[in-house]
Amino acid sequence: MSPTHAPVGAARQGSLRELNLALVLGRIAAADRPPSRADLATATGLTRATVSAVVEDLLAGQLVSEAEPAPWAGAGRPARGLVLADQGPAGLGLEVNVDYLTVCVVDLAGQVRHRTVHRADLRPVAPEDALARLVDLARQARADAARQGLTLAGAALAVPGLIDDSGQVRLAPNLGWRDVPVPELLSAHPPLTDRVPDVPALVVDNEANLAALGELHSRPPGPASFLHISGEVGIGAGIVLDGALFRGVRGWSGEIGHLPVHPQGRPCRCGGRGCLEQYAGQEAIVAAAGLVRAELPADTATARLAELAEAGEPAALRALNDAGTALGVAVAGVVNLLDLDTVVLGGGYAPLAPWLCPPVLAEIKARVLTAAWSPVTVRPSTLGPEAAAVGAAGSVVRRIVARPAGWLNRAG
Ligand SMILES: [Zn+2]
């Protein structure tokens, strides 16, 4: 959009147009079935003519498309509904974890259009080298997205650690990262996405937070309040209350892996003792099951545990039961404190949920005051092990939907 020769009142008109674009697109995104222009006029209170003009802009900008008309029993021609476009802008989701890198692309409608998981033990790898590998995967994702008619409009990166407002990773104990300037390191590479006003090129956030947001915005919608636990080598939690992530004062909430379950127990990487991670982290479960992690190809650990448990192997079953009991002790404390009725097991816990859920539920039953008349649901994540990367990409997409004018006004 050219900034020159703006007529008087253009700024005000511009902002009204931006509000209307966001209002109409938000209604289309939230609708259970594709709304017609008339439906949108009713729902927004805008005139039919305004809705039509806004929809034309959204169609031209590849933010929405017209759905096939539904079978129509009434008289006359069926009105065509509008849906979020499956071409146009998309979000890039990235995750660096202890033993894998994930890259995914999610379109406006929330569909995962590209997904790569690269397994490798990243602890011996310098942060800049791990990020360089991630950039390579992201480039491939960008090319694949372009082939599908998608343009990456922004990226979000999930890291299992404490991240400050500037996107620096202050501490990721299991990766061995401390004070890693992730945005600066990534800026040494060519951009991963197109430049779109109102959409940050890169957001860095905690992986448990992004996984919880992914779960919150998955379809069909789940509960508005829940605890989402990502069980990897470390254990993080995302706390969702009344439809919003509870981040804490500095954005560092959810460190459930360092809740003590045996106060005088095993020393932990955090400097404390007896932390949940030492009993229910992936390495702890693998060791308790008698598996030697080093002999497993990089992080087939979860799949191997599930296989052994499926086959009824006693050591694996005992290890999972003990881990579930420790997890249940911690979860019961959180449920008592926050009065939640849903606990979602995500990340590496998702495939192990059949064996983890029963002992977690047993501890909740024994320890949560209100459990007798208000049952707590414990279930695996609907997004599977890549929930954090999917949630990261979804966070980009929601930003585009909330402020579509940035995409429509972009240069080029
Ligand atoms: Zn700890």
mmCIF file of C-alpha atoms and ligand atoms in Angstrom:
data_model
loop_
_atom_site.group_PDB
_atom_site.id
_atom_site.type_symbol
_atom_site.label_atom_id
_atom_site.label_comp_id
_atom_site.label_asym_id
_atom_site.label_seq_id
_atom_site.Cartn_x
_atom_site.Cartn_y
_atom_site.Cartn_z
ATOM 1 C CA MET A 1 0.000 0.000 0.000
ATOM 2 C CA SER A 2 1.465 3.314 -1.043
ATOM 3 C CA PRO A 3 1.853 5.787 1.795
ATOM 4 C CA THR A 4 1.862 8.810 -0.538
ATOM 5 C CA HIS A 5 -0.983 11.258 -1.102
ATOM 6 C CA ALA A 6 -3.250 9.773 1.527
ATOM 7 C CA PRO A 7 -6.562 11.644 1.395
ATOM 8 C CA VAL A 8 -7.873 13.222 4.572
ATOM 9 C CA GLY A 9 -9.567 10.609 6.727
ATOM 10 C CA ALA A 10 -7.746 7.711 5.065
ATOM 11 C CA ALA A 11 -6.120 6.586 8.318
ATOM 12 C CA ARG A 12 -9.458 6.416 10.033
ATOM 13 C CA GLN A 13 -11.011 4.619 7.077
ATOM 14 C CA GLY A 14 -7.998 2.340 6.923
ATOM 15 C CA SER A 15 -8.414 1.324 10.528
ATOM 16 C CA LEU A 16 -12.163 0.800 10.106
ATOM 17 C CA ARG A 17 -11.467 -1.430 7.126
ATOM 18 C CA GLU A 18 -8.905 -3.323 9.202
ATOM 19 C CA LEU A 19 -11.412 -3.816 12.003
ATOM 20 C CA ASN A 20 -14.065 -5.061 9.581
ATOM 21 C CA LEU A 21 -11.632 -7.461 7.934
ATOM 22 C CA ALA A 22 -10.709 -8.898 11.320
ATOM 23 C CA LEU A 23 -14.336 -9.055 12.446
ATOM 24 C CA VAL A 24 -15.558 -10.922 9.370
ATOM 25 C CA LEU A 25 -12.551 -13.245 9.145
ATOM 26 C CA GLY A 26 -12.845 -14.033 12.865
ATOM 27 C CA ARG A 27 -16.491 -15.043 12.374
ATOM 28 C CA ILE A 28 -15.585 -17.297 9.450
ATOM 29 C CA ALA A 29 -12.789 -18.891 11.508
ATOM 30 C CA ALA A 30 -15.046 -19.501 14.511
ATOM 31 C CA ALA A 31 -18.083 -20.789 12.621
ATOM 32 C CA ASP A 32 -19.167 -24.418 12.951
ATOM 33 C CA ARG A 33 -20.272 -24.495 9.310
ATOM 34 C CA PRO A 34 -19.379 -22.204 6.398
ATOM 35 C CA PRO A 35 -21.369 -18.969 6.869
ATOM 36 C CA SER A 36 -22.913 -17.112 3.923
ATOM 37 C CA ARG A 37 -22.500 -13.386 3.433
ATOM 38 C CA ALA A 38 -25.992 -12.944 4.875
ATOM 39 C CA ASP A 39 -25.050 -15.001 7.945
ATOM 40 C CA LEU A 40 -21.982 -12.798 8.399
ATOM 41 C CA ALA A 41 -24.034 -9.606 8.137
ATOM 42 C CA THR A 42 -26.373 -10.906 10.851
ATOM 43 C CA ALA A 43 -23.527 -12.085 13.075
ATOM 44 C CA THR A 44 -21.424 -8.914 12.784
ATOM 45 C CA GLY A 45 -24.102 -6.231 12.518
ATOM 46 C CA LEU A 46 -22.420 -4.879 9.361
ATOM 47 C CA THR A 47 -24.491 -4.088 6.280
ATOM 48 C CA ARG A 48 -24.735 -6.662 3.488
ATOM 49 C CA ALA A 49 -22.848 -4.284 1.189
ATOM 50 C CA THR A 50 -19.993 -3.888 3.699
ATOM 51 C CA VAL A 51 -19.773 -7.631 4.266
ATOM 52 C CA SER A 52 -19.674 -8.231 0.509
ATOM 53 C CA ALA A 53 -16.857 -5.712 0.066
ATOM 54 C CA VAL A 54 -14.882 -7.196 2.975
ATOM 55 C CA VAL A 55 -15.378 -10.720 1.645
ATOM 56 C CA GLU A 56 -14.129 -9.638 -1.781
ATOM 57 C CA ASP A 57 -10.936 -8.352 -0.126
ATOM 58 C CA LEU A 58 -10.529 -11.595 1.818
ATOM 59 C CA LEU A 59 -11.114 -13.703 -1.314
ATOM 60 C CA ALA A 60 -8.659 -11.629 -3.352
ATOM 61 C CA GLY A 61 -6.056 -11.953 -0.593
ATOM 62 C CA GLN A 62 -6.401 -15.761 -0.403
ATOM 63 C CA LEU A 63 -7.571 -15.624 3.194
ATOM 64 C CA VAL A 64 -10.920 -17.275 2.502
ATOM 65 C CA SER A 65 -12.474 -19.319 -0.258
ATOM 66 C CA GLU A 66 -15.993 -20.268 -1.174
ATOM 67 C CA ALA A 67 -17.082 -23.684 0.026
ATOM 68 C CA GLU A 68 -19.023 -26.050 -2.137
ATOM 69 C CA PRO A 69 -22.713 -25.362 -1.478
ATOM 70 C CA ALA A 70 -24.220 -27.794 1.000
ATOM 71 C CA PRO A 71 -27.150 -29.937 -0.186
ATOM 72 C CA TRP A 72 -30.145 -27.630 -0.007
ATOM 73 C CA ALA A 73 -33.686 -28.696 0.700
ATOM 74 C CA GLY A 74 -35.292 -25.261 0.570
ATOM 75 C CA ALA A 75 -36.444 -23.171 -2.361
ATOM 76 C CA GLY A 76 -34.084 -21.080 -4.486
ATOM 77 C CA ARG A 77 -30.352 -21.237 -4.955
ATOM 78 C CA PRO A 78 -28.267 -22.281 -1.943
ATOM 79 C CA ALA A 79 -26.049 -19.506 -0.580
ATOM 80 C CA ARG A 80 -22.342 -20.279 -0.857
ATOM 81 C CA GLY A 81 -20.561 -20.471 2.448
ATOM 82 C CA LEU A 82 -17.118 -19.130 3.205
ATOM 83 C CA VAL A 83 -14.213 -21.063 4.690
ATOM 84 C CA LEU A 84 -10.620 -20.224 5.573
ATOM 85 C CA ALA A 85 -8.435 -20.668 2.514
ATOM 86 C CA ASP A 86 -6.238 -23.717 2.029
ATOM 87 C CA GLN A 87 -3.835 -21.605 -0.026
ATOM 88 C CA GLY A 88 -2.267 -18.281 0.861
ATOM 89 C CA PRO A 89 -0.643 -17.556 4.223
ATOM 90 C CA ALA A 90 0.517 -20.308 6.561
ATOM 91 C CA GLY A 91 2.449 -20.582 9.821
ATOM 92 C CA LEU A 92 5.828 -22.237 10.299
ATOM 93 C CA GLY A 93 6.164 -24.214 13.534
ATOM 94 C CA LEU A 94 9.589 -25.258 14.806
ATOM 95 C CA GLU A 95 10.721 -27.252 17.786
ATOM 96 C CA VAL A 96 14.165 -27.997 19.189
ATOM 97 C CA ASN A 97 14.058 -30.679 21.829
ATOM 98 C CA VAL A 98 16.608 -32.874 23.515
ATOM 99 C CA ASP A 99 16.469 -35.645 20.962
ATOM 100 C CA TYR A 100 14.598 -34.331 17.955
ATOM 101 C CA LEU A 101 13.924 -31.350 15.715
ATOM 102 C CA THR A 102 10.444 -30.822 14.303
ATOM 103 C CA VAL A 103 9.303 -28.521 11.540
ATOM 104 C CA CYS A 104 5.711 -28.167 10.407
ATOM 105 C CA VAL A 105 3.522 -25.930 8.300
ATOM 106 C CA VAL A 106 -0.073 -25.247 9.273
ATOM 107 C CA ASP A 107 -2.529 -23.496 6.962
ATOM 108 C CA LEU A 108 -5.162 -20.951 8.001
ATOM 109 C CA ALA A 109 -7.756 -23.662 8.524
ATOM 110 C CA GLY A 110 -5.436 -25.405 10.994
ATOM 111 C CA GLN A 111 -4.495 -28.291 8.729
ATOM 112 C CA VAL A 112 -0.925 -29.588 9.013
ATOM 113 C CA ARG A 113 0.423 -29.377 5.456
ATOM 114 C CA HIS A 114 4.032 -30.339 6.069
ATOM 115 C CA ARG A 115 5.727 -32.163 8.901
ATOM 116 C CA THR A 116 9.313 -33.315 9.381
ATOM 117 C CA VAL A 117 10.749 -34.912 12.491
ATOM 118 C CA HIS A 118 14.513 -35.288 12.571
ATOM 119 C CA ARG A 119 15.732 -37.609 15.322
ATOM 120 C CA ALA A 120 19.111 -36.871 16.850
ATOM 121 C CA ASP A 121 20.606 -36.459 20.293
ATOM 122 C CA LEU A 122 21.168 -32.712 20.394
ATOM 123 C CA ARG A 123 22.850 -32.500 23.791
ATOM 124 C CA PRO A 124 26.385 -32.744 22.399
ATOM 125 C CA VAL A 125 25.510 -30.305 19.599
ATOM 126 C CA ALA A 126 26.282 -26.571 19.985
ATOM 127 C CA PRO A 127 23.134 -24.390 19.900
ATOM 128 C CA GLU A 128 24.193 -22.641 16.684
ATOM 129 C CA ASP A 129 24.686 -26.004 14.981
ATOM 130 C CA ALA A 130 21.347 -27.359 16.212
ATOM 131 C CA LEU A 131 19.663 -24.195 14.914
ATOM 132 C CA ALA A 132 21.490 -24.504 11.575
ATOM 133 C CA ARG A 133 20.044 -28.004 11.175
ATOM 134 C CA LEU A 134 16.622 -26.629 12.005
ATOM 135 C CA VAL A 135 17.047 -23.905 9.371
ATOM 136 C CA ASP A 136 17.834 -26.551 6.740
ATOM 137 C CA LEU A 137 14.629 -28.409 7.599
ATOM 138 C CA ALA A 138 12.685 -25.133 7.565
ATOM 139 C CA ARG A 139 13.981 -24.330 4.079
ATOM 140 C CA GLN A 140 12.710 -27.668 2.816
ATOM 141 C CA ALA A 141 9.375 -26.971 4.501
ATOM 142 C CA ARG A 142 9.179 -23.562 2.851
ATOM 143 C CA ALA A 143 9.798 -25.071 -0.591
ATOM 144 C CA ASP A 144 7.174 -27.748 0.029
ATOM 145 C CA ALA A 145 4.711 -25.100 1.234
ATOM 146 C CA ALA A 146 5.322 -23.023 -1.900
ATOM 147 C CA ARG A 147 4.575 -26.061 -4.063
ATOM 148 C CA GLN A 148 1.216 -26.284 -2.263
ATOM 149 C CA GLY A 149 0.426 -22.611 -2.883
ATOM 150 C CA LEU A 150 1.252 -21.573 0.682
ATOM 151 C CA THR A 151 3.371 -18.632 1.820
ATOM 152 C CA LEU A 152 5.011 -18.788 5.226
ATOM 153 C CA ALA A 153 3.966 -15.594 6.978
ATOM 154 C CA GLY A 154 5.730 -16.044 10.309
ATOM 155 C CA ALA A 155 7.409 -18.615 12.520
ATOM 156 C CA ALA A 156 7.279 -19.721 16.134
ATOM 157 C CA LEU A 157 9.938 -21.866 17.781
ATOM 158 C CA ALA A 158 9.329 -24.163 20.737
ATOM 159 C CA VAL A 159 12.219 -24.810 23.137
ATOM 160 C CA PRO A 160 12.086 -26.870 26.346
ATOM 161 C CA GLY A 161 13.312 -24.159 28.669
ATOM 162 C CA LEU A 162 12.917 -20.720 30.159
ATOM 163 C CA ILE A 163 12.649 -18.056 27.474
ATOM 164 C CA ASP A 164 12.660 -14.319 28.161
ATOM 165 C CA ASP A 165 10.654 -11.600 26.414
ATOM 166 C CA SER A 166 13.348 -11.040 23.798
ATOM 167 C CA GLY A 167 13.311 -14.704 22.758
ATOM 168 C CA GLN A 168 16.597 -15.546 24.458
ATOM 169 C CA VAL A 169 16.708 -19.004 25.966
ATOM 170 C CA ARG A 170 17.816 -18.313 29.524
ATOM 171 C CA LEU A 171 18.022 -21.946 30.511
ATOM 172 C CA ALA A 172 17.129 -25.241 28.860
ATOM 173 C CA PRO A 173 18.676 -27.632 31.375
ATOM 174 C CA ASN A 174 18.159 -30.861 29.463
ATOM 175 C CA LEU A 175 19.604 -29.418 26.266
ATOM 176 C CA GLY A 176 22.438 -27.837 28.233
ATOM 177 C CA TRP A 177 21.586 -24.372 26.841
ATOM 178 C CA ARG A 178 22.168 -21.289 28.944
ATOM 179 C CA ASP A 179 21.730 -17.693 27.725
ATOM 180 C CA VAL A 180 21.428 -18.657 24.079
ATOM 181 C CA PRO A 181 20.447 -15.665 21.862
ATOM 182 C CA VAL A 182 18.227 -17.700 19.543
ATOM 183 C CA PRO A 183 16.792 -14.811 17.444
ATOM 184 C CA GLU A 184 20.303 -13.461 16.867
ATOM 185 C CA LEU A 185 21.664 -16.881 15.875
ATOM 186 C CA LEU A 186 18.775 -17.444 13.474
ATOM 187 C CA SER A 187 19.175 -13.970 11.962
ATOM 188 C CA ALA A 188 22.576 -15.080 10.651
ATOM 189 C CA HIS A 189 20.636 -17.256 8.178
ATOM 190 C CA PRO A 190 18.458 -16.068 5.293
ATOM 191 C CA PRO A 191 14.879 -15.374 6.475
ATOM 192 C CA LEU A 192 12.701 -18.448 7.005
ATOM 193 C CA THR A 193 9.455 -16.705 6.103
ATOM 194 C CA ASP A 194 8.097 -13.816 4.061
ATOM 195 C CA ARG A 195 7.874 -10.460 5.783
ATOM 196 C CA VAL A 196 4.274 -9.726 6.734
ATOM 197 C CA PRO A 197 3.241 -6.626 8.720
ATOM 198 C CA ASP A 198 1.629 -7.420 12.102
ATOM 199 C CA VAL A 199 3.083 -10.943 12.106
ATOM 200 C CA PRO A 200 6.381 -11.354 13.968
ATOM 201 C CA ALA A 201 8.975 -13.099 11.831
ATOM 202 C CA LEU A 202 9.914 -15.276 14.823
ATOM 203 C CA VAL A 203 8.499 -15.898 18.277
ATOM 204 C CA VAL A 204 10.377 -18.153 20.685
ATOM 205 C CA ASP A 205 8.317 -19.774 23.428
ATOM 206 C CA ASN A 206 8.389 -22.642 25.842
ATOM 207 C CA GLU A 207 7.437 -25.941 24.206
ATOM 208 C CA ALA A 208 4.951 -26.934 26.903
ATOM 209 C CA ASN A 209 3.174 -23.587 26.492
ATOM 210 C CA LEU A 210 2.944 -23.944 22.726
ATOM 211 C CA ALA A 211 1.754 -27.547 22.988
ATOM 212 C CA ALA A 212 -0.969 -26.469 25.423
ATOM 213 C CA LEU A 213 -2.039 -23.673 23.058
ATOM 214 C CA GLY A 214 -2.152 -26.187 20.215
ATOM 215 C CA GLU A 215 -4.436 -28.382 22.288
ATOM 216 C CA LEU A 216 -6.596 -25.402 23.292
ATOM 217 C CA HIS A 217 -7.203 -24.421 19.675
ATOM 218 C CA SER A 218 -7.564 -27.930 18.243
ATOM 219 C CA ARG A 219 -10.864 -29.006 16.703
ATOM 220 C CA PRO A 220 -13.265 -30.011 18.032
ATOM 221 C CA PRO A 221 -12.638 -27.593 20.888
ATOM 222 C CA GLY A 222 -11.760 -29.148 24.212
ATOM 223 C CA PRO A 223 -12.309 -27.723 27.695
ATOM 224 C CA ALA A 224 -11.407 -24.087 28.422
ATOM 225 C CA SER A 225 -9.303 -25.019 31.456
ATOM 226 C CA PHE A 226 -6.832 -27.876 31.612
ATOM 227 C CA LEU A 227 -3.289 -28.919 32.414
ATOM 228 C CA HIS A 228 -1.216 -30.092 29.441
ATOM 229 C CA ILE A 229 1.913 -32.043 30.309
ATOM 230 C CA SER A 230 4.702 -32.601 27.801
ATOM 231 C CA GLY A 231 6.692 -35.645 28.818
ATOM 232 C CA GLU A 232 10.083 -35.715 27.143
ATOM 233 C CA VAL A 233 13.499 -36.088 28.746
ATOM 234 C CA GLY A 234 12.270 -33.105 30.734
ATOM 235 C CA ILE A 235 8.679 -32.598 31.786
ATOM 236 C CA GLY A 236 6.916 -29.278 31.204
ATOM 237 C CA ALA A 237 3.335 -28.222 31.707
ATOM 238 C CA GLY A 238 1.114 -25.638 30.068
ATOM 239 C CA ILE A 239 -1.616 -24.311 32.349
ATOM 240 C CA VAL A 240 -4.725 -23.161 30.481
ATOM 241 C CA LEU A 241 -7.317 -21.295 32.561
ATOM 242 C CA ASP A 242 -10.582 -19.992 31.084
ATOM 243 C CA GLY A 243 -9.294 -20.273 27.518
ATOM 244 C CA ALA A 244 -5.981 -18.488 28.127
ATOM 245 C CA LEU A 245 -2.499 -19.714 28.882
ATOM 246 C CA PHE A 246 -1.391 -18.859 32.406
ATOM 247 C CA ARG A 247 2.218 -17.815 31.881
ATOM 248 C CA GLY A 248 3.161 -16.536 35.315
ATOM 249 C CA VAL A 249 4.854 -13.229 36.097
ATOM 250 C CA ARG A 250 7.872 -13.811 33.824
ATOM 251 C CA GLY A 251 6.362 -16.398 31.496
ATOM 252 C CA TRP A 252 8.054 -19.241 33.307
ATOM 253 C CA SER A 253 5.096 -21.080 34.801
ATOM 254 C CA GLY A 254 4.552 -24.798 34.358
ATOM 255 C CA GLU A 255 7.859 -26.293 35.494
ATOM 256 C CA ILE A 256 6.058 -29.365 36.777
ATOM 257 C CA GLY A 257 9.149 -31.497 36.117
ATOM 258 C CA HIS A 258 10.778 -29.851 39.115
ATOM 259 C CA LEU A 259 7.970 -30.399 41.582
ATOM 260 C CA PRO A 260 9.489 -32.585 44.292
ATOM 261 C CA VAL A 261 7.837 -35.985 44.581
ATOM 262 C CA HIS A 262 10.521 -37.393 46.941
ATOM 263 C CA PRO A 263 11.975 -34.404 48.827
ATOM 264 C CA GLN A 264 15.126 -36.277 49.831
ATOM 265 C CA GLY A 265 15.342 -38.203 46.576
ATOM 266 C CA ARG A 266 17.660 -38.257 43.589
ATOM 267 C CA PRO A 267 19.601 -35.097 42.703
ATOM 268 C CA CYS A 268 18.256 -33.242 39.689
ATOM 269 C CA ARG A 269 19.922 -31.158 36.962
ATOM 270 C CA CYS A 270 18.110 -28.105 38.368
ATOM 271 C CA GLY A 271 20.073 -28.354 41.623
ATOM 272 C CA GLY A 272 17.134 -29.664 43.670
ATOM 273 C CA ARG A 273 16.382 -33.200 44.801
ATOM 274 C CA GLY A 274 13.644 -35.685 44.119
ATOM 275 C CA CYS A 275 12.100 -33.763 41.222
ATOM 276 C CA LEU A 276 9.348 -35.436 39.189
ATOM 277 C CA GLU A 277 11.662 -35.504 36.165
ATOM 278 C CA GLN A 278 13.978 -37.919 37.992
ATOM 279 C CA TYR A 279 11.129 -40.449 38.264
ATOM 280 C CA ALA A 280 8.876 -39.812 35.291
ATOM 281 C CA GLY A 281 11.165 -38.213 32.688
ATOM 282 C CA GLN A 282 11.836 -40.290 29.607
ATOM 283 C CA GLU A 283 15.354 -41.241 30.682
ATOM 284 C CA ALA A 284 14.173 -42.277 34.129
ATOM 285 C CA ILE A 285 11.486 -44.551 32.661
ATOM 286 C CA VAL A 286 13.907 -46.060 30.153
ATOM 287 C CA ALA A 287 16.455 -46.776 32.891
ATOM 288 C CA ALA A 288 13.821 -48.241 35.211
ATOM 289 C CA ALA A 289 12.646 -50.520 32.406
ATOM 290 C CA GLY A 290 16.195 -51.882 32.124
ATOM 291 C CA LEU A 291 16.752 -50.383 28.684
ATOM 292 C CA VAL A 292 20.045 -48.740 27.915
ATOM 293 C CA ARG A 293 19.250 -45.516 26.184
ATOM 294 C CA ALA A 294 22.559 -45.340 24.365
ATOM 295 C CA GLU A 295 21.806 -48.643 22.657
ATOM 296 C CA LEU A 296 18.497 -47.415 21.329
ATOM 297 C CA PRO A 297 18.616 -45.566 18.030
ATOM 298 C CA ALA A 298 18.148 -41.876 18.946
ATOM 299 C CA ASP A 299 14.804 -41.641 20.722
ATOM 300 C CA THR A 300 13.001 -44.638 19.654
ATOM 301 C CA ALA A 301 12.808 -44.913 23.439
ATOM 302 C CA THR A 302 9.108 -44.077 23.705
ATOM 303 C CA ALA A 303 8.125 -46.398 20.866
ATOM 304 C CA ARG A 304 10.248 -49.198 22.361
ATOM 305 C CA LEU A 305 8.664 -48.739 25.788
ATOM 306 C CA ALA A 306 5.189 -48.860 24.261
ATOM 307 C CA GLU A 307 6.113 -52.034 22.348
ATOM 308 C CA LEU A 308 7.404 -53.749 25.462
ATOM 309 C CA ALA A 309 4.394 -52.685 27.521
ATOM 310 C CA GLU A 310 2.091 -53.880 24.774
ATOM 311 C CA ALA A 311 3.840 -57.252 24.915
ATOM 312 C CA GLY A 312 3.346 -57.369 28.693
ATOM 313 C CA GLU A 313 7.045 -57.162 29.537
ATOM 314 C CA PRO A 314 7.087 -56.904 33.370
ATOM 315 C CA ALA A 315 10.004 -54.441 33.781
ATOM 316 C CA ALA A 316 8.489 -52.012 31.263
ATOM 317 C CA LEU A 317 5.062 -52.275 32.884
ATOM 318 C CA ARG A 318 6.556 -51.674 36.332
ATOM 319 C CA ALA A 319 8.609 -48.709 35.097
ATOM 320 C CA LEU A 320 5.555 -47.100 33.495
ATOM 321 C CA ASN A 321 3.425 -47.742 36.542
ATOM 322 C CA ASP A 322 6.044 -46.178 38.849
ATOM 323 C CA ALA A 323 6.426 -43.187 36.526
ATOM 324 C CA GLY A 324 2.649 -42.797 36.378
ATOM 325 C CA THR A 325 2.466 -42.897 40.171
ATOM 326 C CA ALA A 326 5.101 -40.150 40.518
ATOM 327 C CA LEU A 327 3.344 -38.140 37.824
ATOM 328 C CA GLY A 328 0.027 -38.659 39.605
ATOM 329 C CA VAL A 329 1.447 -37.300 42.875
ATOM 330 C CA ALA A 330 2.548 -34.102 41.122
ATOM 331 C CA VAL A 331 -0.643 -33.808 39.074
ATOM 332 C CA ALA A 332 -2.826 -34.276 42.154
ATOM 333 C CA GLY A 333 -1.042 -31.335 43.786
ATOM 334 C CA VAL A 334 -1.705 -29.150 40.743
ATOM 335 C CA VAL A 335 -5.353 -30.236 40.542
ATOM 336 C CA ASN A 336 -5.862 -29.494 44.238
ATOM 337 C CA LEU A 337 -4.318 -26.081 43.783
ATOM 338 C CA LEU A 338 -6.037 -24.998 40.556
ATOM 339 C CA ASP A 339 -9.320 -26.946 40.580
ATOM 340 C CA LEU A 340 -8.959 -28.427 37.090
ATOM 341 C CA ASP A 341 -10.961 -31.323 35.689
ATOM 342 C CA THR A 342 -8.867 -32.255 32.644
ATOM 343 C CA VAL A 343 -5.253 -33.346 32.362
ATOM 344 C CA VAL A 344 -3.795 -33.914 28.895
ATOM 345 C CA LEU A 345 -0.713 -36.093 28.449
ATOM 346 C CA GLY A 346 1.294 -34.792 25.496
ATOM 347 C CA GLY A 347 4.696 -35.111 23.866
ATOM 348 C CA GLY A 348 6.356 -38.457 24.591
ATOM 349 C CA TYR A 349 3.623 -39.224 27.126
ATOM 350 C CA ALA A 350 0.903 -39.399 24.457
ATOM 351 C CA PRO A 351 1.833 -42.871 23.136
ATOM 352 C CA LEU A 352 2.424 -44.108 26.696
ATOM 353 C CA ALA A 353 -0.936 -42.866 27.961
ATOM 354 C CA PRO A 354 -2.578 -46.331 28.093
ATOM 355 C CA TRP A 355 -0.095 -47.293 30.834
ATOM 356 C CA LEU A 356 0.377 -43.901 32.504
ATOM 357 C CA CYS A 357 -3.282 -42.902 32.862
ATOM 358 C CA PRO A 358 -4.365 -45.608 35.362
ATOM 359 C CA PRO A 359 -1.713 -44.836 38.022
ATOM 360 C CA VAL A 360 -2.153 -41.083 37.506
ATOM 361 C CA LEU A 361 -5.897 -41.492 38.043
ATOM 362 C CA ALA A 362 -5.289 -43.665 41.116
ATOM 363 C CA GLU A 363 -3.172 -40.926 42.708
ATOM 364 C CA ILE A 364 -5.737 -38.271 41.810
ATOM 365 C CA LYS A 365 -8.451 -40.387 43.378
ATOM 366 C CA ALA A 366 -6.411 -40.849 46.529
ATOM 367 C CA ARG A 367 -5.131 -37.284 46.863
ATOM 368 C CA VAL A 368 -7.567 -34.823 45.300
ATOM 369 C CA LEU A 369 -10.092 -33.667 47.851
ATOM 370 C CA THR A 370 -12.899 -33.161 45.370
ATOM 371 C CA ALA A 371 -12.277 -36.216 43.166
ATOM 372 C CA ALA A 372 -15.095 -38.234 44.739
ATOM 373 C CA TRP A 373 -17.836 -36.005 43.329
ATOM 374 C CA SER A 374 -15.986 -34.220 40.541
ATOM 375 C CA PRO A 375 -14.052 -36.723 38.440
ATOM 376 C CA VAL A 376 -10.861 -35.657 36.684
ATOM 377 C CA THR A 377 -10.295 -36.768 33.086
ATOM 378 C CA VAL A 378 -6.765 -37.813 32.116
ATOM 379 C CA ARG A 379 -6.276 -38.377 28.393
ATOM 380 C CA PRO A 380 -3.594 -38.276 25.663
ATOM 381 C CA SER A 381 -3.127 -35.169 23.501
ATOM 382 C CA THR A 382 -5.128 -35.115 20.287
ATOM 383 C CA LEU A 383 -2.142 -33.567 18.491
ATOM 384 C CA GLY A 384 0.293 -36.380 19.220
ATOM 385 C CA PRO A 385 3.996 -36.037 19.847
ATOM 386 C CA GLU A 386 4.427 -33.021 17.535
ATOM 387 C CA ALA A 387 1.965 -30.921 19.511
ATOM 388 C CA ALA A 388 4.471 -28.164 20.324
ATOM 389 C CA ALA A 389 5.462 -27.538 16.682
ATOM 390 C CA VAL A 390 1.839 -27.721 15.556
ATOM 391 C CA GLY A 391 0.868 -25.360 18.368
ATOM 392 C CA ALA A 392 3.710 -23.031 17.366
ATOM 393 C CA ALA A 393 2.547 -22.876 13.739
ATOM 394 C CA GLY A 394 -1.043 -22.453 14.917
ATOM 395 C CA SER A 395 -0.044 -19.437 16.999
ATOM 396 C CA VAL A 396 1.219 -17.759 13.813
ATOM 397 C CA VAL A 397 -1.994 -18.580 11.966
ATOM 398 C CA ARG A 398 -4.161 -17.128 14.750
ATOM 399 C CA ARG A 399 -2.201 -13.903 14.549
ATOM 400 C CA ILE A 400 -2.917 -13.644 10.824
ATOM 401 C CA VAL A 401 -6.617 -14.302 11.415
ATOM 402 C CA ALA A 402 -6.708 -11.702 14.206
ATOM 403 C CA ARG A 403 -5.026 -9.017 12.068
ATOM 404 C CA PRO A 404 -5.577 -9.922 8.408
ATOM 405 C CA ALA A 405 -4.853 -6.417 7.110
ATOM 406 C CA GLY A 406 -1.132 -6.998 7.597
ATOM 407 C CA TRP A 407 -1.185 -9.871 5.125
ATOM 408 C CA LEU A 408 -3.403 -7.973 2.668
ATOM 409 C CA ASN A 409 -1.202 -4.867 2.867
ATOM 410 C CA ARG A 410 2.119 -6.649 2.550
ATOM 411 C CA ALA A 411 4.535 -5.491 -0.081
ATOM 412 C CA GLY A 412 4.950 -7.604 -3.200
HETATM 413 ZN ZN ZN B 1 14.690 -30.527 39.225
#
